[in-house]
């Protein structure tokens, strides 16, 4: 195992939120989908996701806002949440 997969002080869900933030910053659609799906599997809530997306938008401005919206849509699709 390496730092990305090892069970360390930083829990897996936190690492996935970090990865999602990077995916949003780099504007990688497939990465966003992958990390959102993993967060759903790990039990992330919509509220947790929105908090992370707000931070990504705060740090990345307009482009991050657009990609955060894609992440939220993916979460809703994967959880069959709001339409």
N, CA, C and O atoms as a CHARMM CRD file, in Angstrom:
* protein
*
  332
    1    1 UNK  N      0.83400  -1.18800   0.00000 PROA 1      0.00000
    2    1 UNK  CA     0.00000   0.00000   0.00000 PROA 1      0.00000
    3    1 UNK  C      0.87300   1.24300   0.00000 PROA 1      0.00000
    4    1 UNK  O      2.02000   1.22600   0.44800 PROA 1      0.00000
    5    2 UNK  N      0.29700   2.31800  -0.51400 PROA 2      0.00000
    6    2 UNK  CA     0.99700   3.59000  -0.48300 PROA 2      0.00000
    7    2 UNK  C      0.12300   4.62100   0.22500 PROA 2      0.00000
    8    2 UNK  O     -0.93700   4.28200   0.75100 PROA 2      0.00000
    9    3 UNK  N      0.56000   5.86600   0.23900 PROA 3      0.00000
   10    3 UNK  CA    -0.14500   6.91600   0.97400 PROA 3      0.00000
   11    3 UNK  C     -1.55900   7.15400   0.45500 PROA 3      0.00000
   12    3 UNK  O     -2.40300   7.68100   1.18000 PROA 3      0.00000
   13    4 UNK  N     -1.82500   6.77400  -0.78800 PROA 4      0.00000
   14    4 UNK  CA    -3.16000   7.00500  -1.33300 PROA 4      0.00000
   15    4 UNK  C     -4.17000   5.95900  -0.89400 PROA 4      0.00000
   16    4 UNK  O     -5.37000   6.23300  -0.87000 PROA 4      0.00000
   17    5 UNK  N     -3.70500   4.76400  -0.54700 PROA 5      0.00000
   18    5 UNK  CA    -4.63100   3.68900  -0.19400 PROA 5      0.00000
   19    5 UNK  C     -4.45900   3.15900   1.21500 PROA 5      0.00000
   20    5 UNK  O     -5.31500   2.41600   1.69400 PROA 5      0.00000
   21    6 UNK  N     -3.39100   3.51300   1.88800 PROA 6      0.00000
   22    6 UNK  CA    -3.13500   3.00000   3.23800 PROA 6      0.00000
   23    6 UNK  C     -4.15700   3.55100   4.22800 PROA 6      0.00000
   24    6 UNK  O     -4.61300   4.68700   4.10100 PROA 6      0.00000
   25    7 UNK  N     -4.50400   2.74000   5.20200 PROA 7      0.00000
   26    7 UNK  CA    -5.39600   3.18800   6.27900 PROA 7      0.00000
   27    7 UNK  C     -4.52400   3.93800   7.27900 PROA 7      0.00000
   28    7 UNK  O     -3.87600   3.33100   8.13100 PROA 7      0.00000
   29    8 UNK  N     -4.51500   5.24900   7.16600 PROA 8      0.00000
   30    8 UNK  CA    -3.66000   6.08300   7.99600 PROA 8      0.00000
   31    8 UNK  C     -4.51100   7.00300   8.84900 PROA 8      0.00000
   32    8 UNK  O     -5.70800   6.77700   9.02500 PROA 8      0.00000
   33    9 UNK  N     -3.89300   8.02400   9.36800 PROA 9      0.00000
   34    9 UNK  CA    -4.59500   8.98800  10.20600 PROA 9      0.00000
   35    9 UNK  C     -5.73400   9.65100   9.43100 PROA 9      0.00000
   36    9 UNK  O     -6.80600   9.90500   9.98000 PROA 9      0.00000
   37   10 UNK  N     -5.49100   9.92300   8.16600 PROA 10     0.00000
   38   10 UNK  CA    -6.51600  10.53300   7.32300 PROA 10     0.00000
   39   10 UNK  C     -7.41900   9.42600   6.78500 PROA 10     0.00000
   40   10 UNK  O     -6.96600   8.53500   6.06700 PROA 10     0.00000
   41   11 UNK  N     -8.68600   9.49300   7.13800 PROA 11     0.00000
   42   11 UNK  CA    -9.59700   8.43000   6.74200 PROA 11     0.00000
   43   11 UNK  C     -9.88300   8.46500   5.23600 PROA 11     0.00000
   44   11 UNK  O     -9.69800   9.48800   4.57700 PROA 11     0.00000
   45   12 UNK  N    -10.32500   7.35100   4.72500 PROA 12     0.00000
   46   12 UNK  CA   -10.54100   7.18600   3.28800 PROA 12     0.00000
   47   12 UNK  C    -11.49900   8.23700   2.72100 PROA 12     0.00000
   48   12 UNK  O    -11.25600   8.78200   1.64400 PROA 12     0.00000
   49   13 UNK  N    -12.57400   8.52000   3.43700 PROA 13     0.00000
   50   13 UNK  CA   -13.54800   9.49500   2.93700 PROA 13     0.00000
   51   13 UNK  C    -12.90900  10.87500   2.79700 PROA 13     0.00000
   52   13 UNK  O    -13.17600  11.58800   1.82900 PROA 13     0.00000
   53   14 UNK  N    -12.07700  11.24700   3.74800 PROA 14     0.00000
   54   14 UNK  CA   -11.39800  12.54100   3.67800 PROA 14     0.00000
   55   14 UNK  C    -10.48300  12.59300   2.46000 PROA 14     0.00000
   56   14 UNK  O    -10.43300  13.60200   1.75700 PROA 14     0.00000
   57   15 UNK  N     -9.76300  11.50500   2.21500 PROA 15     0.00000
   58   15 UNK  CA    -8.88700  11.45000   1.04100 PROA 15     0.00000
   59   15 UNK  C     -9.69700  11.59200  -0.24100 PROA 15     0.00000
   60   15 UNK  O     -9.25200  12.24400  -1.18500 PROA 15     0.00000
   61   16 UNK  N    -10.86700  10.99600  -0.28400 PROA 16     0.00000
   62   16 UNK  CA   -11.70500  11.10300  -1.48100 PROA 16     0.00000
   63   16 UNK  C    -12.21800  12.52900  -1.66900 PROA 16     0.00000
   64   16 UNK  O    -12.31900  13.00500  -2.80000 PROA 16     0.00000
   65   17 UNK  N    -12.54400  13.21600  -0.57000 PROA 17     0.00000
   66   17 UNK  CA   -12.94300  14.62200  -0.69500 PROA 17     0.00000
   67   17 UNK  C    -11.78400  15.45900  -1.23800 PROA 17     0.00000
   68   17 UNK  O    -11.99400  16.35400  -2.05700 PROA 17     0.00000
   69   18 UNK  N    -10.57200  15.17100  -0.78700 PROA 18     0.00000
   70   18 UNK  CA    -9.39400  15.87200  -1.32100 PROA 18     0.00000
   71   18 UNK  C     -9.25100  15.59900  -2.81400 PROA 18     0.00000
   72   18 UNK  O     -9.02600  16.51400  -3.60600 PROA 18     0.00000
   73   19 UNK  N     -9.38200  14.33900  -3.18200 PROA 19     0.00000
   74   19 UNK  CA    -9.25500  13.95800  -4.59000 PROA 19     0.00000
   75   19 UNK  C    -10.33600  14.63000  -5.43200 PROA 19     0.00000
   76   19 UNK  O    -10.07200  15.05400  -6.55700 PROA 19     0.00000
   77   20 UNK  N    -11.54300  14.72900  -4.89800 PROA 20     0.00000
   78   20 UNK  CA   -12.62600  15.39400  -5.62500 PROA 20     0.00000
   79   20 UNK  C    -12.29500  16.86900  -5.83200 PROA 20     0.00000
   80   20 UNK  O    -12.52300  17.40600  -6.91500 PROA 20     0.00000
   81   21 UNK  N    -11.76400  17.52200  -4.81200 PROA 21     0.00000
   82   21 UNK  CA   -11.37600  18.92300  -4.95200 PROA 21     0.00000
   83   21 UNK  C    -10.34100  19.11300  -6.05900 PROA 21     0.00000
   84   21 UNK  O    -10.41000  20.07000  -6.83100 PROA 21     0.00000
   85   22 UNK  N     -9.39100  18.19700  -6.12400 PROA 22     0.00000
   86   22 UNK  CA    -8.37300  18.26200  -7.17300 PROA 22     0.00000
   87   22 UNK  C     -9.00400  17.99900  -8.53400 PROA 22     0.00000
   88   22 UNK  O     -8.66500  18.66000  -9.51500 PROA 22     0.00000
   89   23 UNK  N     -9.92000  17.03600  -8.59700 PROA 23     0.00000
   90   23 UNK  CA   -10.60800  16.73500  -9.86100 PROA 23     0.00000
   91   23 UNK  C    -11.38200  17.95100 -10.35800 PROA 23     0.00000
   92   23 UNK  O    -11.40400  18.22900 -11.55700 PROA 23     0.00000
   93   24 UNK  N    -12.01200  18.67000  -9.44200 PROA 24     0.00000
   94   24 UNK  CA   -12.74900  19.87700  -9.81800 PROA 24     0.00000
   95   24 UNK  C    -11.77200  20.95000 -10.30100 PROA 24     0.00000
   96   24 UNK  O    -12.01400  21.60000 -11.31800 PROA 24     0.00000
   97   25 UNK  N    -10.67300  21.13200  -9.57400 PROA 25     0.00000
   98   25 UNK  CA    -9.68800  22.15100  -9.94200 PROA 25     0.00000
   99   25 UNK  C     -9.06200  21.87300 -11.30100 PROA 25     0.00000
  100   25 UNK  O     -8.73800  22.80300 -12.04000 PROA 25     0.00000
  101   26 UNK  N     -8.89000  20.58900 -11.63600 PROA 26     0.00000
  102   26 UNK  CA    -8.27400  20.22600 -12.91400 PROA 26     0.00000
  103   26 UNK  C     -9.30900  20.01400 -14.02000 PROA 26     0.00000
  104   26 UNK  O     -8.96000  19.73800 -15.16700 PROA 26     0.00000
  105   27 UNK  N    -10.58300  20.14600 -13.65800 PROA 27     0.00000
  106   27 UNK  CA   -11.69900  20.05400 -14.61000 PROA 27     0.00000
  107   27 UNK  C    -11.74800  18.70800 -15.32700 PROA 27     0.00000
  108   27 UNK  O    -11.90900  18.63000 -16.54500 PROA 27     0.00000
  109   28 UNK  N    -11.60400  17.65900 -14.53100 PROA 28     0.00000
  110   28 UNK  CA   -11.58900  16.29400 -15.07000 PROA 28     0.00000
  111   28 UNK  C    -12.94900  15.63300 -14.82200 PROA 28     0.00000
  112   28 UNK  O    -13.21300  15.14900 -13.72200 PROA 28     0.00000
  113   29 UNK  N    -13.80300  15.61400 -15.84000 PROA 29     0.00000
  114   29 UNK  CA   -15.15800  15.06800 -15.69000 PROA 29     0.00000
  115   29 UNK  C    -15.15900  13.62500 -15.19800 PROA 29     0.00000
  116   29 UNK  O    -15.88700  13.28700 -14.26500 PROA 29     0.00000
  117   30 UNK  N    -14.35100  12.77500 -15.81900 PROA 30     0.00000
  118   30 UNK  CA   -14.36600  11.36600 -15.43100 PROA 30     0.00000
  119   30 UNK  C    -13.83000  11.19100 -14.01300 PROA 30     0.00000
  120   30 UNK  O    -14.29600  10.31800 -13.28100 PROA 30     0.00000
  121   31 UNK  N    -12.85900  12.00800 -13.61900 PROA 31     0.00000
  122   31 UNK  CA   -12.33200  11.94300 -12.24400 PROA 31     0.00000
  123   31 UNK  C    -13.41100  12.34800 -11.24100 PROA 31     0.00000
  124   31 UNK  O    -13.55400  11.73100 -10.18600 PROA 31     0.00000
  125   32 UNK  N    -14.16400  13.38700 -11.58000 PROA 32     0.00000
  126   32 UNK  CA   -15.24200  13.84200 -10.70100 PROA 32     0.00000
  127   32 UNK  C    -16.23500  12.70600 -10.49100 PROA 32     0.00000
  128   32 UNK  O    -16.61500  12.41400  -9.35800 PROA 32     0.00000
  129   33 UNK  N    -16.65100  12.06900 -11.57000 PROA 33     0.00000
  130   33 UNK  CA   -17.58700  10.95100 -11.45500 PROA 33     0.00000
  131   33 UNK  C    -17.04000   9.82100 -10.61000 PROA 33     0.00000
  132   33 UNK  O    -17.74800   9.26800  -9.76900 PROA 33     0.00000
  133   34 UNK  N    -15.79400   9.48000 -10.82600 PROA 34     0.00000
  134   34 UNK  CA   -15.16500   8.39100 -10.07200 PROA 34     0.00000
  135   34 UNK  C    -15.14300   8.70600  -8.57800 PROA 34     0.00000
  136   34 UNK  O    -15.52900   7.86900  -7.76300 PROA 34     0.00000
  137   35 UNK  N    -14.69600   9.90200  -8.21600 PROA 35     0.00000
  138   35 UNK  CA   -14.55900  10.23700  -6.79700 PROA 35     0.00000
  139   35 UNK  C    -15.91700  10.45700  -6.12700 PROA 35     0.00000
  140   35 UNK  O    -16.07800  10.13300  -4.95100 PROA 35     0.00000
  141   36 UNK  N    -16.88400  10.99600  -6.84800 PROA 36     0.00000
  142   36 UNK  CA   -18.23200  11.13700  -6.27800 PROA 36     0.00000
  143   36 UNK  C    -18.83300   9.75900  -6.03200 PROA 36     0.00000
  144   36 UNK  O    -19.42400   9.51700  -4.98100 PROA 36     0.00000
  145   37 UNK  N    -18.68500   8.86200  -6.99000 PROA 37     0.00000
  146   37 UNK  CA   -19.22500   7.50400  -6.80800 PROA 37     0.00000
  147   37 UNK  C    -18.56200   6.82600  -5.60900 PROA 37     0.00000
  148   37 UNK  O    -19.23800   6.14300  -4.83900 PROA 37     0.00000
  149   38 UNK  N    -17.27100   7.00300  -5.44200 PROA 38     0.00000
  150   38 UNK  CA   -16.56700   6.43300  -4.29100 PROA 38     0.00000
  151   38 UNK  C    -17.07200   7.05600  -3.00200 PROA 38     0.00000
  152   38 UNK  O    -17.25600   6.35200  -2.01000 PROA 38     0.00000
  153   39 UNK  N    -17.30100   8.36700  -2.99800 PROA 39     0.00000
  154   39 UNK  CA   -17.83300   9.02700  -1.79900 PROA 39     0.00000
  155   39 UNK  C    -19.21700   8.50500  -1.44100 PROA 39     0.00000
  156   39 UNK  O    -19.53000   8.34400  -0.26200 PROA 39     0.00000
  157   40 UNK  N    -20.04100   8.24000  -2.43300 PROA 40     0.00000
  158   40 UNK  CA   -21.36400   7.64900  -2.17700 PROA 40     0.00000
  159   40 UNK  C    -21.18300   6.27800  -1.53700 PROA 40     0.00000
  160   40 UNK  O    -21.86400   5.95200  -0.56500 PROA 40     0.00000
  161   41 UNK  N    -20.27900   5.48400  -2.07000 PROA 41     0.00000
  162   41 UNK  CA   -20.00700   4.15500  -1.50200 PROA 41     0.00000
  163   41 UNK  C    -19.52700   4.25300  -0.05600 PROA 41     0.00000
  164   41 UNK  O    -19.83800   3.38800   0.76300 PROA 41     0.00000
  165   42 UNK  N    -18.77700   5.29700   0.25700 PROA 42     0.00000
  166   42 UNK  CA   -18.24600   5.48300   1.60800 PROA 42     0.00000
  167   42 UNK  C    -19.24700   6.13400   2.56100 PROA 42     0.00000
  168   42 UNK  O    -18.94200   6.34200   3.73500 PROA 42     0.00000
  169   43 UNK  N    -20.43400   6.45400   2.06400 PROA 43     0.00000
  170   43 UNK  CA   -21.47900   6.99200   2.92600 PROA 43     0.00000
  171   43 UNK  C    -21.48900   8.50000   3.08600 PROA 43     0.00000
  172   43 UNK  O    -22.08300   9.01300   4.03400 PROA 43     0.00000
  173   44 UNK  N    -20.84500   9.21800   2.18300 PROA 44     0.00000
  174   44 UNK  CA   -20.85800  10.67800   2.25400 PROA 44     0.00000
  175   44 UNK  C    -22.28700  11.18900   2.08800 PROA 44     0.00000
  176   44 UNK  O    -23.06200  10.65100   1.29700 PROA 44     0.00000
  177   45 UNK  N    -22.61800  12.21500   2.83100 PROA 45     0.00000
  178   45 UNK  CA   -23.94600  12.81800   2.72900 PROA 45     0.00000
  179   45 UNK  C    -23.92700  13.96900   1.73000 PROA 45     0.00000
  180   45 UNK  O    -22.86600  14.48700   1.38200 PROA 45     0.00000
  181   46 UNK  N    -25.10400  14.35800   1.27800 PROA 46     0.00000
  182   46 UNK  CA   -25.21100  15.50200   0.36600 PROA 46     0.00000
  183   46 UNK  C    -24.69700  16.75900   1.06300 PROA 46     0.00000
  184   46 UNK  O    -24.05500  17.60000   0.43500 PROA 46     0.00000
  185   47 UNK  N    -24.97500  16.88600   2.34800 PROA 47     0.00000
  186   47 UNK  CA   -24.50700  18.04400   3.11300 PROA 47     0.00000
  187   47 UNK  C    -22.97100  18.09900   3.14900 PROA 47     0.00000
  188   47 UNK  O    -22.38600  19.16500   2.95900 PROA 47     0.00000
  189   48 UNK  N    -22.32700  16.96400   3.39000 PROA 48     0.00000
  190   48 UNK  CA   -20.86100  16.91600   3.38300 PROA 48     0.00000
  191   48 UNK  C    -20.32200  17.29800   2.01200 PROA 48     0.00000
  192   48 UNK  O    -19.36800  18.06800   1.89900 PROA 48     0.00000
  193   49 UNK  N    -20.94500  16.75200   0.97500 PROA 49     0.00000
  194   49 UNK  CA   -20.49700  17.04200  -0.37600 PROA 49     0.00000
  195   49 UNK  C    -20.63300  18.53000  -0.68000 PROA 49     0.00000
  196   49 UNK  O    -19.71600  19.14000  -1.22900 PROA 49     0.00000
  197   50 UNK  N    -21.77100  19.11200  -0.32500 PROA 50     0.00000
  198   50 UNK  CA   -21.98900  20.54000  -0.58700 PROA 50     0.00000
  199   50 UNK  C    -20.96300  21.40700   0.13700 PROA 50     0.00000
  200   50 UNK  O    -20.51200  22.42000  -0.39800 PROA 50     0.00000
  201   51 UNK  N    -20.60300  21.01500   1.33300 PROA 51     0.00000
  202   51 UNK  CA   -19.57800  21.75500   2.07400 PROA 51     0.00000
  203   51 UNK  C    -18.23400  21.69200   1.33600 PROA 51     0.00000
  204   51 UNK  O    -17.54600  22.70400   1.20800 PROA 51     0.00000
  205   52 UNK  N    -17.87300  20.52500   0.86300 PROA 52     0.00000
  206   52 UNK  CA   -16.62600  20.37000   0.11100 PROA 52     0.00000
  207   52 UNK  C    -16.68100  21.13900  -1.20500 PROA 52     0.00000
  208   52 UNK  O    -15.69700  21.76100  -1.60400 PROA 52     0.00000
  209   53 UNK  N    -17.82500  21.09900  -1.87600 PROA 53     0.00000
  210   53 UNK  CA   -17.97000  21.81700  -3.14100 PROA 53     0.00000
  211   53 UNK  C    -17.90800  23.32000  -2.93900 PROA 53     0.00000
  212   53 UNK  O    -17.36900  24.03800  -3.78200 PROA 53     0.00000
  213   54 UNK  N    -18.45500  23.80400  -1.83100 PROA 54     0.00000
  214   54 UNK  CA   -18.37000  25.23500  -1.52100 PROA 54     0.00000
  215   54 UNK  C    -16.91500  25.65900  -1.35100 PROA 54     0.00000
  216   54 UNK  O    -16.52000  26.73400  -1.80400 PROA 54     0.00000
  217   55 UNK  N    -16.12700  24.82200  -0.70400 PROA 55     0.00000
  218   55 UNK  CA   -14.71100  25.12800  -0.51500 PROA 55     0.00000
  219   55 UNK  C    -13.97300  25.09600  -1.85000 PROA 55     0.00000
  220   55 UNK  O    -13.13000  25.95300  -2.11200 PROA 55     0.00000
  221   56 UNK  N    -14.28100  24.12400  -2.68600 PROA 56     0.00000
  222   56 UNK  CA   -13.65200  24.04600  -4.01200 PROA 56     0.00000
  223   56 UNK  C    -13.98400  25.29100  -4.83100 PROA 56     0.00000
  224   56 UNK  O    -13.12000  25.83100  -5.52200 PROA 56     0.00000
  225   57 UNK  N    -15.22700  25.74100  -4.75500 PROA 57     0.00000
  226   57 UNK  CA   -15.65300  26.93300  -5.48100 PROA 57     0.00000
  227   57 UNK  C    -14.97300  28.17800  -4.92200 PROA 57     0.00000
  228   57 UNK  O    -14.54300  29.04900  -5.67900 PROA 57     0.00000
  229   58 UNK  N    -14.87600  28.25900  -3.60700 PROA 58     0.00000
  230   58 UNK  CA   -14.21500  29.40000  -2.95900 PROA 58     0.00000
  231   58 UNK  C    -12.76900  29.51000  -3.43800 PROA 58     0.00000
  232   58 UNK  O    -12.27600  30.60700  -3.70200 PROA 58     0.00000
  233   59 UNK  N    -12.10500  28.38400  -3.54500 PROA 59     0.00000
  234   59 UNK  CA   -10.69400  28.38400  -3.93400 PROA 59     0.00000
  235   59 UNK  C    -10.49900  28.51700  -5.44700 PROA 59     0.00000
  236   59 UNK  O     -9.48900  29.06000  -5.89500 PROA 59     0.00000
  237   60 UNK  N    -11.45900  28.02500  -6.23200 PROA 60     0.00000
  238   60 UNK  CA   -11.26100  27.96000  -7.68000 PROA 60     0.00000
  239   60 UNK  C    -12.10000  28.88900  -8.52200 PROA 60     0.00000
  240   60 UNK  O    -11.92500  28.93400  -9.74000 PROA 60     0.00000
  241   61 UNK  N    -13.00800  29.63400  -7.91400 PROA 61     0.00000
  242   61 UNK  CA   -13.80700  30.59300  -8.66000 PROA 61     0.00000
  243   61 UNK  C    -14.80600  29.96900  -9.61900 PROA 61     0.00000
  244   61 UNK  O    -15.27600  28.84700  -9.43000 PROA 61     0.00000
  245   62 UNK  N    -15.11500  30.74400 -10.66300 PROA 62     0.00000
  246   62 UNK  CA   -16.15600  30.37600 -11.61300 PROA 62     0.00000
  247   62 UNK  C    -16.03300  29.00000 -12.22500 PROA 62     0.00000
  248   62 UNK  O    -17.00500  28.24500 -12.21700 PROA 62     0.00000
  249   63 UNK  N    -14.86400  28.64000 -12.76100 PROA 63     0.00000
  250   63 UNK  CA   -14.75300  27.30200 -13.35000 PROA 63     0.00000
  251   63 UNK  C    -15.03200  26.19200 -12.33000 PROA 63     0.00000
  252   63 UNK  O    -15.66400  25.18700 -12.65700 PROA 63     0.00000
  253   64 UNK  N    -14.56400  26.37800 -11.11100 PROA 64     0.00000
  254   64 UNK  CA   -14.81400  25.36500 -10.08100 PROA 64     0.00000
  255   64 UNK  C    -16.28500  25.30500  -9.70900 PROA 64     0.00000
  256   64 UNK  O    -16.79400  24.24400  -9.34600 PROA 64     0.00000
  257   65 UNK  N    -16.96500  26.42800  -9.79600 PROA 65     0.00000
  258   65 UNK  CA   -18.42000  26.43000  -9.53500 PROA 65     0.00000
  259   65 UNK  C    -19.12600  25.56100 -10.57000 PROA 65     0.00000
  260   65 UNK  O    -20.00500  24.77000 -10.22400 PROA 65     0.00000
  261   66 UNK  N    -18.74800  25.70300 -11.83200 PROA 66     0.00000
  262   66 UNK  CA   -19.36700  24.90900 -12.90200 PROA 66     0.00000
  263   66 UNK  C    -19.09500  23.41800 -12.71100 PROA 66     0.00000
  264   66 UNK  O    -19.99700  22.60100 -12.89200 PROA 66     0.00000
  265   67 UNK  N    -17.87700  23.05900 -12.35100 PROA 67     0.00000
  266   67 UNK  CA   -17.54200  21.65100 -12.17000 PROA 67     0.00000
  267   67 UNK  C    -18.08700  21.10200 -10.85600 PROA 67     0.00000
  268   67 UNK  O    -18.34300  19.90400 -10.74100 PROA 67     0.00000
  269   68 UNK  N    -18.26300  21.97000  -9.86900 PROA 68     0.00000
  270   68 UNK  CA   -18.91700  21.54400  -8.62400 PROA 68     0.00000
  271   68 UNK  C    -20.36900  21.18100  -8.88900 PROA 68     0.00000
  272   68 UNK  O    -20.89700  20.23800  -8.30000 PROA 68     0.00000
  273   69 UNK  N    -21.01200  21.92900  -9.77700 PROA 69     0.00000
  274   69 UNK  CA   -22.39800  21.60800 -10.14100 PROA 69     0.00000
  275   69 UNK  C    -22.47500  20.22800 -10.78900 PROA 69     0.00000
  276   69 UNK  O    -23.43200  19.48700 -10.56400 PROA 69     0.00000
  277   70 UNK  N    -21.47600  19.88500 -11.58800 PROA 70     0.00000
  278   70 UNK  CA   -21.43100  18.55000 -12.19000 PROA 70     0.00000
  279   70 UNK  C    -21.27100  17.47700 -11.11900 PROA 70     0.00000
  280   70 UNK  O    -21.88200  16.41100 -11.19900 PROA 70     0.00000
  281   71 UNK  N    -20.45300  17.76500 -10.12300 PROA 71     0.00000
  282   71 UNK  CA   -20.24800  16.80800  -9.03200 PROA 71     0.00000
  283   71 UNK  C    -21.53400  16.60500  -8.24400 PROA 71     0.00000
  284   71 UNK  O    -21.86900  15.47800  -7.88000 PROA 71     0.00000
  285   72 UNK  N    -22.24800  17.67600  -7.98200 PROA 72     0.00000
  286   72 UNK  CA   -23.51100  17.56400  -7.24500 PROA 72     0.00000
  287   72 UNK  C    -24.54200  16.78400  -8.06000 PROA 72     0.00000
  288   72 UNK  O    -25.27900  15.96600  -7.51000 PROA 72     0.00000
  289   73 UNK  N    -24.59500  17.03100  -9.35800 PROA 73     0.00000
  290   73 UNK  CA   -25.50600  16.28500 -10.23100 PROA 73     0.00000
  291   73 UNK  C    -25.15100  14.79700 -10.21500 PROA 73     0.00000
  292   73 UNK  O    -26.03800  13.94500 -10.16300 PROA 73     0.00000
  293   74 UNK  N    -23.85700  14.49000 -10.25900 PROA 74     0.00000
  294   74 UNK  CA   -23.43400  13.08300 -10.21200 PROA 74     0.00000
  295   74 UNK  C    -23.86100  12.44500  -8.89800 PROA 74     0.00000
  296   74 UNK  O    -24.33800  11.31100  -8.88300 PROA 74     0.00000
  297   75 UNK  N    -23.69200  13.16400  -7.80000 PROA 75     0.00000
  298   75 UNK  CA   -24.10400  12.64100  -6.49700 PROA 75     0.00000
  299   75 UNK  C    -25.59900  12.32400  -6.51100 PROA 75     0.00000
  300   75 UNK  O    -26.01900  11.26000  -6.05700 PROA 75     0.00000
  301   76 UNK  N    -26.39100  13.25000  -7.03200 PROA 76     0.00000
  302   76 UNK  CA   -27.84200  13.03600  -7.08200 PROA 76     0.00000
  303   76 UNK  C    -28.20500  11.84600  -7.96200 PROA 76     0.00000
  304   76 UNK  O    -29.12700  11.09600  -7.64000 PROA 76     0.00000
  305   77 UNK  N    -27.49600  11.66800  -9.05900 PROA 77     0.00000
  306   77 UNK  CA   -27.75300  10.52200  -9.93100 PROA 77     0.00000
  307   77 UNK  C    -27.39600   9.22400  -9.20400 PROA 77     0.00000
  308   77 UNK  O    -28.17500   8.27100  -9.21100 PROA 77     0.00000
  309   78 UNK  N    -26.21700   9.19000  -8.57700 PROA 78     0.00000
  310   78 UNK  CA   -25.77000   7.97600  -7.90600 PROA 78     0.00000
  311   78 UNK  C    -26.61000   7.62100  -6.68000 PROA 78     0.00000
  312   78 UNK  O    -26.70400   6.45000  -6.31300 PROA 78     0.00000
  313   79 UNK  N    -27.21600   8.61400  -6.05000 PROA 79     0.00000
  314   79 UNK  CA   -28.03200   8.36700  -4.85700 PROA 79     0.00000
  315   79 UNK  C    -29.52100   8.42700  -5.15500 PROA 79     0.00000
  316   79 UNK  O    -30.34400   8.22300  -4.26300 PROA 79     0.00000
  317   80 UNK  N    -29.87400   8.70600  -6.41400 PROA 80     0.00000
  318   80 UNK  CA   -31.26300   8.89300  -6.81000 PROA 80     0.00000
  319   80 UNK  C    -31.91600   9.97100  -5.97000 PROA 80     0.00000
  320   80 UNK  O    -33.06900   9.85400  -5.55600 PROA 80     0.00000
  321   81 UNK  N    -31.12700  11.05700  -5.72100 PROA 81     0.00000
  322   81 UNK  CA   -31.57700  12.19000  -4.93000 PROA 81     0.00000
  323   81 UNK  C    -32.33400  13.21100  -5.76800 PROA 81     0.00000
  324   81 UNK  O    -32.92500  12.85700  -6.78800 PROA 81     0.00000
  325   82 UNK  N    -32.32400  14.49900  -5.34100 PROA 82     0.00000
  326   82 UNK  CA   -33.08900  15.56000  -6.02600 PROA 82     0.00000
  327   82 UNK  C    -32.86400  15.56700  -7.52200 PROA 82     0.00000
  328   82 UNK  O    -31.75900  15.31500  -8.00400 PROA 82     0.00000
  329   83 UNK  N    -33.91000  15.85400  -8.23500 PROA 83     0.00000
  330   83 UNK  CA   -33.85100  15.87900  -9.70500 PROA 83     0.00000
  331   83 UNK  C    -33.66800  17.29500 -10.20200 PROA 83     0.00000
  332   83 UNK  O    -33.59600  17.52100 -11.41000 PROA 83     0.00000
